[in-house]
Short mmCIF file of C-alpha atoms and ligand atoms in Angstrom, two decimals:
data_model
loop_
_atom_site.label_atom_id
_atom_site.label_comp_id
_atom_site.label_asym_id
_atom_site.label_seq_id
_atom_site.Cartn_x
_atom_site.Cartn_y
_atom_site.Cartn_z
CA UNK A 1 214.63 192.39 -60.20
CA UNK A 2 216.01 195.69 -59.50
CA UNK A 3 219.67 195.42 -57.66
CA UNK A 4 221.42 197.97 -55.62
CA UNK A 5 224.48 197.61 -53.07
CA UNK A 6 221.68 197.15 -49.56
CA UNK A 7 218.82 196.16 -51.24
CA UNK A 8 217.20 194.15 -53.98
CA UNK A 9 213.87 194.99 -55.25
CA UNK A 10 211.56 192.15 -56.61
CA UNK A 11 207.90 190.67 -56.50
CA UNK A 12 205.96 189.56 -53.41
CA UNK A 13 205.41 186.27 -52.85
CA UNK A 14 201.91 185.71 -51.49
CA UNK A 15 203.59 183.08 -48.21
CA UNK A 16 204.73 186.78 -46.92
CA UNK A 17 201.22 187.89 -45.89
CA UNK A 18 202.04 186.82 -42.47
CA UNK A 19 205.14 189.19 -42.18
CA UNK A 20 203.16 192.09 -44.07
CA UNK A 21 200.33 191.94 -41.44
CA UNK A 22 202.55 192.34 -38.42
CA UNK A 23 203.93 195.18 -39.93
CA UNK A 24 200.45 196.63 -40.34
CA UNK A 25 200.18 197.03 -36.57
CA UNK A 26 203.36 198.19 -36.17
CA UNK A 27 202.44 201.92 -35.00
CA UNK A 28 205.38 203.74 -36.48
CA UNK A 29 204.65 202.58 -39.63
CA UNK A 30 200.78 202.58 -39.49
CA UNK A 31 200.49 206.39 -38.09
CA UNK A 32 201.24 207.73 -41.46
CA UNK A 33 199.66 205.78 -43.45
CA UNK A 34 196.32 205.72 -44.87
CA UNK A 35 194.55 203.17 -42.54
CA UNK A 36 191.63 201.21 -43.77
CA UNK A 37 189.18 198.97 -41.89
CA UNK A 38 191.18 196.16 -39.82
CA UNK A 39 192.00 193.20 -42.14
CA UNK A 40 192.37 189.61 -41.20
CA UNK A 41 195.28 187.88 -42.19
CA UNK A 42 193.09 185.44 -44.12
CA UNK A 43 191.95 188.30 -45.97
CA UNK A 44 195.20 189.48 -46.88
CA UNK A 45 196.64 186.32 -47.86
CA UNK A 46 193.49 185.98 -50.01
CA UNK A 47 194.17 189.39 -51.58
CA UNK A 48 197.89 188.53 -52.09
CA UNK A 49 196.65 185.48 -54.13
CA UNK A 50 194.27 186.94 -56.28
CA UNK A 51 197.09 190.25 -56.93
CA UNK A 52 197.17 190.94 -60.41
CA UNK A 53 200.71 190.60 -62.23
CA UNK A 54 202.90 193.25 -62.06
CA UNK A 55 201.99 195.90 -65.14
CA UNK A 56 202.69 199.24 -66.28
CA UNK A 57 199.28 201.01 -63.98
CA UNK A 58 200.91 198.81 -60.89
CA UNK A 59 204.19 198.03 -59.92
CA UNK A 60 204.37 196.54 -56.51
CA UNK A 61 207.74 195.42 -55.50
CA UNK A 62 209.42 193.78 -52.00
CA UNK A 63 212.43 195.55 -50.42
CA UNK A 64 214.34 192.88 -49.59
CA UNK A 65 217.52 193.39 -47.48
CA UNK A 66 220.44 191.75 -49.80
CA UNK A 67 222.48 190.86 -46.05
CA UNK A 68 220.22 188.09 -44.90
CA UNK A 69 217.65 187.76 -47.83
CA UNK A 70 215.01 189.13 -45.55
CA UNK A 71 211.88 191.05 -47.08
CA UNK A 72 211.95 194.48 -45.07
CA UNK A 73 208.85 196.73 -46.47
CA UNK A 74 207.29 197.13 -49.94
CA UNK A 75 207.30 200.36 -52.52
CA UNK A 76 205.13 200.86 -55.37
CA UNK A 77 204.24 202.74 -58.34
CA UNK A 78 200.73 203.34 -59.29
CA UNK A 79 198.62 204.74 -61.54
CA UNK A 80 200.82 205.65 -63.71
CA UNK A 81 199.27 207.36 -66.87
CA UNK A 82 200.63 206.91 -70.55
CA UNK A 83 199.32 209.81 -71.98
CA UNK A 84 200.95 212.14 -69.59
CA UNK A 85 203.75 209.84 -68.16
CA UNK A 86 202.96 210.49 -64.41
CA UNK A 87 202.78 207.89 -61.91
CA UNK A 88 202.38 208.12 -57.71
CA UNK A 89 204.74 206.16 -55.14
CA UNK A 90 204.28 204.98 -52.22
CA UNK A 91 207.06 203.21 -49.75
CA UNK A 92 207.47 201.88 -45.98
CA UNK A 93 210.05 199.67 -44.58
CA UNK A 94 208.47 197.28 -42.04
CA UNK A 95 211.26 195.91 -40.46
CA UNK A 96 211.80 198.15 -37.40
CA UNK A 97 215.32 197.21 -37.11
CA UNK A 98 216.17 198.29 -40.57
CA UNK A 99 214.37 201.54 -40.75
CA UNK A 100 215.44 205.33 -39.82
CA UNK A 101 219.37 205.41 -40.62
CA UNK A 102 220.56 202.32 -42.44
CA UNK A 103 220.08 203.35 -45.76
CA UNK A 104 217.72 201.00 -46.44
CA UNK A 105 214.66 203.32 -47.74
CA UNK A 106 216.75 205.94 -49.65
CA UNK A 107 218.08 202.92 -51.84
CA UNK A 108 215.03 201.95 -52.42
CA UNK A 109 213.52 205.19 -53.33
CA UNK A 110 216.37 205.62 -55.98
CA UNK A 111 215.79 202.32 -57.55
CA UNK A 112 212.06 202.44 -58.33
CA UNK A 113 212.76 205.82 -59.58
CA UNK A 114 215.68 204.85 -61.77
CA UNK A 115 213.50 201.92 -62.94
CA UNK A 116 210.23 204.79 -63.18
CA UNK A 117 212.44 207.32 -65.41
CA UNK A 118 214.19 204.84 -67.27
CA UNK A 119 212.42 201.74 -68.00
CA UNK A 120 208.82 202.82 -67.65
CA UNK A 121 209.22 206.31 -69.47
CA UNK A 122 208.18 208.47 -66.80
CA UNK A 123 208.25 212.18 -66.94
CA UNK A 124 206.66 212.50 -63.36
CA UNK A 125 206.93 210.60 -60.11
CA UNK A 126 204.38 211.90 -57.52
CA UNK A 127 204.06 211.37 -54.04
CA UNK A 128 202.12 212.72 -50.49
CA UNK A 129 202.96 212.69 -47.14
CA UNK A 130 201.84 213.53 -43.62
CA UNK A 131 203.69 217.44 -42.84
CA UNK A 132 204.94 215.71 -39.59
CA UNK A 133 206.50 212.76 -41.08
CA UNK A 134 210.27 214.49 -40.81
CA UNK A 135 211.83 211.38 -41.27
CA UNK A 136 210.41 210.69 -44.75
CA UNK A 137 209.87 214.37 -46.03
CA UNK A 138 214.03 214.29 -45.62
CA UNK A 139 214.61 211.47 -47.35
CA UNK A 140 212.71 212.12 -50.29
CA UNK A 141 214.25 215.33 -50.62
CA UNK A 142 217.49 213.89 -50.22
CA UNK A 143 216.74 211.63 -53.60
CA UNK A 144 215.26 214.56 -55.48
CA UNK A 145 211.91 214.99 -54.50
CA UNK A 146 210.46 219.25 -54.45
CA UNK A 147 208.11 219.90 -52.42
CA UNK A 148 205.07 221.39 -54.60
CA UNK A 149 202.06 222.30 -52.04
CA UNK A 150 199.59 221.44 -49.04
CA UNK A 151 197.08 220.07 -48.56
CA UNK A 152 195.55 221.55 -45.23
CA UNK A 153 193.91 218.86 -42.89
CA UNK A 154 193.53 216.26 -45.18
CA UNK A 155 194.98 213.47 -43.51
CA UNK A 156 192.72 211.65 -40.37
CA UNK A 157 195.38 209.74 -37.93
CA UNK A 158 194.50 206.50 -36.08
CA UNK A 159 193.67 208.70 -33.44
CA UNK A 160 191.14 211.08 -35.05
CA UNK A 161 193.55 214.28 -35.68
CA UNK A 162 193.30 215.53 -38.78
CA UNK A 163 196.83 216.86 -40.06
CA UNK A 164 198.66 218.73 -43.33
CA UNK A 165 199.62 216.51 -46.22
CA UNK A 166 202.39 217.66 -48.74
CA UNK A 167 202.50 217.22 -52.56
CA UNK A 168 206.00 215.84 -53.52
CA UNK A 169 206.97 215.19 -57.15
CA UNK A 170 210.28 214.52 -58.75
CA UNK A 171 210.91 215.26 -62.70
CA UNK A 172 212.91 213.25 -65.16
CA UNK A 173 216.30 213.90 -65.17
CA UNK A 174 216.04 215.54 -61.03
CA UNK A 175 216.81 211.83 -59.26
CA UNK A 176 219.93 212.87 -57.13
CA UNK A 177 222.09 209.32 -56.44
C1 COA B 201 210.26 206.89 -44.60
C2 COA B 201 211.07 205.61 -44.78
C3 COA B 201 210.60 204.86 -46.03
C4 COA B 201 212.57 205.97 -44.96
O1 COA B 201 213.32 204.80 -45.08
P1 COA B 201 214.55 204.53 -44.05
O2 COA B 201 215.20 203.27 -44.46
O3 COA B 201 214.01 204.58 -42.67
O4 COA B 201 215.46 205.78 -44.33
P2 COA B 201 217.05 205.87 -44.52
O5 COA B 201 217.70 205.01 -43.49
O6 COA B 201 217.37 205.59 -45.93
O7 COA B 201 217.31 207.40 -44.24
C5 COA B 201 216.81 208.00 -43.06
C6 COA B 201 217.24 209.46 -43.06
O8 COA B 201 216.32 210.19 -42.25
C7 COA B 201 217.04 210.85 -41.23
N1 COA B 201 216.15 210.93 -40.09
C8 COA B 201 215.88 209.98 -39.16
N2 COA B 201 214.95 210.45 -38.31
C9 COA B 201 214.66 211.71 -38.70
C10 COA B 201 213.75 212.71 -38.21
N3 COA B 201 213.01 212.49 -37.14
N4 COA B 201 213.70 213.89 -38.88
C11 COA B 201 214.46 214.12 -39.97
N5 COA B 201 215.32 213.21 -40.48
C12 COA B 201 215.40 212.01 -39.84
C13 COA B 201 218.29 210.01 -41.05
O9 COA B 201 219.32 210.77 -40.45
C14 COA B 201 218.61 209.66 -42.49
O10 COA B 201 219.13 210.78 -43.19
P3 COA B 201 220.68 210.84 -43.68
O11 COA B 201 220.91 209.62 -44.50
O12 COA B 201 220.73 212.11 -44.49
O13 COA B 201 221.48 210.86 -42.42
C15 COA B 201 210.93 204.67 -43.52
O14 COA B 201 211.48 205.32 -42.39
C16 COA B 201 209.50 204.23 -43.22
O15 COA B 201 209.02 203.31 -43.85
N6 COA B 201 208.85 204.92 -42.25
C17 COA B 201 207.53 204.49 -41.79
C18 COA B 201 206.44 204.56 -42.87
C19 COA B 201 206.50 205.85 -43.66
O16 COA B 201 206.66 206.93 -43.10
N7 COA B 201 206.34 205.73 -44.99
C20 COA B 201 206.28 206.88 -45.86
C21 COA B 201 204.89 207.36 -45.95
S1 COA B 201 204.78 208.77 -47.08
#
């Protein structure tokens, strides 16, 4: 369990399928996001069963929300490669009331990195996002995240518009707390 002053990160618990499927429909979260065929929520309690343990090639934790114990969104690391010490993160809060100003994500951000760097041996943390996606471009700059290149039209949005997607990496020794 990874502990900061807002938020604690720790595993998922397949019971919180339910709350993780509402949050896929959620359009502020799902517009950036790679979208994949419409999934039942059988199906994704099924997948949350069979979700292999936590391990060095994937780390996905819960953000929960140390106030009221409630899980807010989900970050992970993944494929993260030994020989070259580079692995790629991905983060949303679902919680709408807890996202875009409380804090919540940047803690989070700084935690799986710190836990990336320091525990896992890192040398790399990569990331994309959508060019329009202000609110989380900001953010992971604000942690420590450069900017490194784009990607031109390579992200398709729910509604068929194709937009820019960014190349963000942070270095060892660049997290900014
Ligand atoms: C991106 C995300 C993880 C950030 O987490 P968060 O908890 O909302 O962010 P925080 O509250 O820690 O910080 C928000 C910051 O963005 C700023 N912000 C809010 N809206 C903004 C906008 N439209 N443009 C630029 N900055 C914005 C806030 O002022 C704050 O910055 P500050 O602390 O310097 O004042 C979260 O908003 C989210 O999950 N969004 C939807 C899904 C998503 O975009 N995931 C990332 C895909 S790459």
């Amino acid at each position: 369990m990874l502990e900061g002053e807002l938020v604690r990160l720790r595993a998922l618990e397949p019971e919180e399928s339910d709350r993780i499927h509402g949050w896929v429909h959620d359009p502020d979260v799902g517009r950036w996001m790679n979208h994949s065929y419409p999934r039942s929520l059988a199906q994704l309690r099924k997948r949350a069963e069979e979700r292999p343990v936590n391990s060095y090639e994937l780390v996905v934790l819960g953000i929960e929300a140390k106030a009221d114990g409630q899980l807010i969104g989900i970050i992970d690391l993944r494929d993260a490669e030994p020989e070259v010490g580079n692995a790629e993160l991905d983060i949303y809060i679902g919680e709408a009331e807890y996202r875009g100003g409380g804090g919540y994500g940047t803690e989070a951000l700084r935690l799986m990195c710190r836990y990336g760097f320091n525990s896992m041996r890192l040398h790399m943390i990569t990331l994309w996002v959508v060019a329009e996606n202000e609110r989380a471009r900001h953010v992971y700059r604000k942690v420590g995240f450069t900017e490194d290149g784009r990607h031109r039209e390579a992200f398709v949005a729910m509604d068929g518009k194709r937009h820019d997607m960014i190349l963000m990496s942070m270095l060892k020794g660049e997290l900014r707390s």
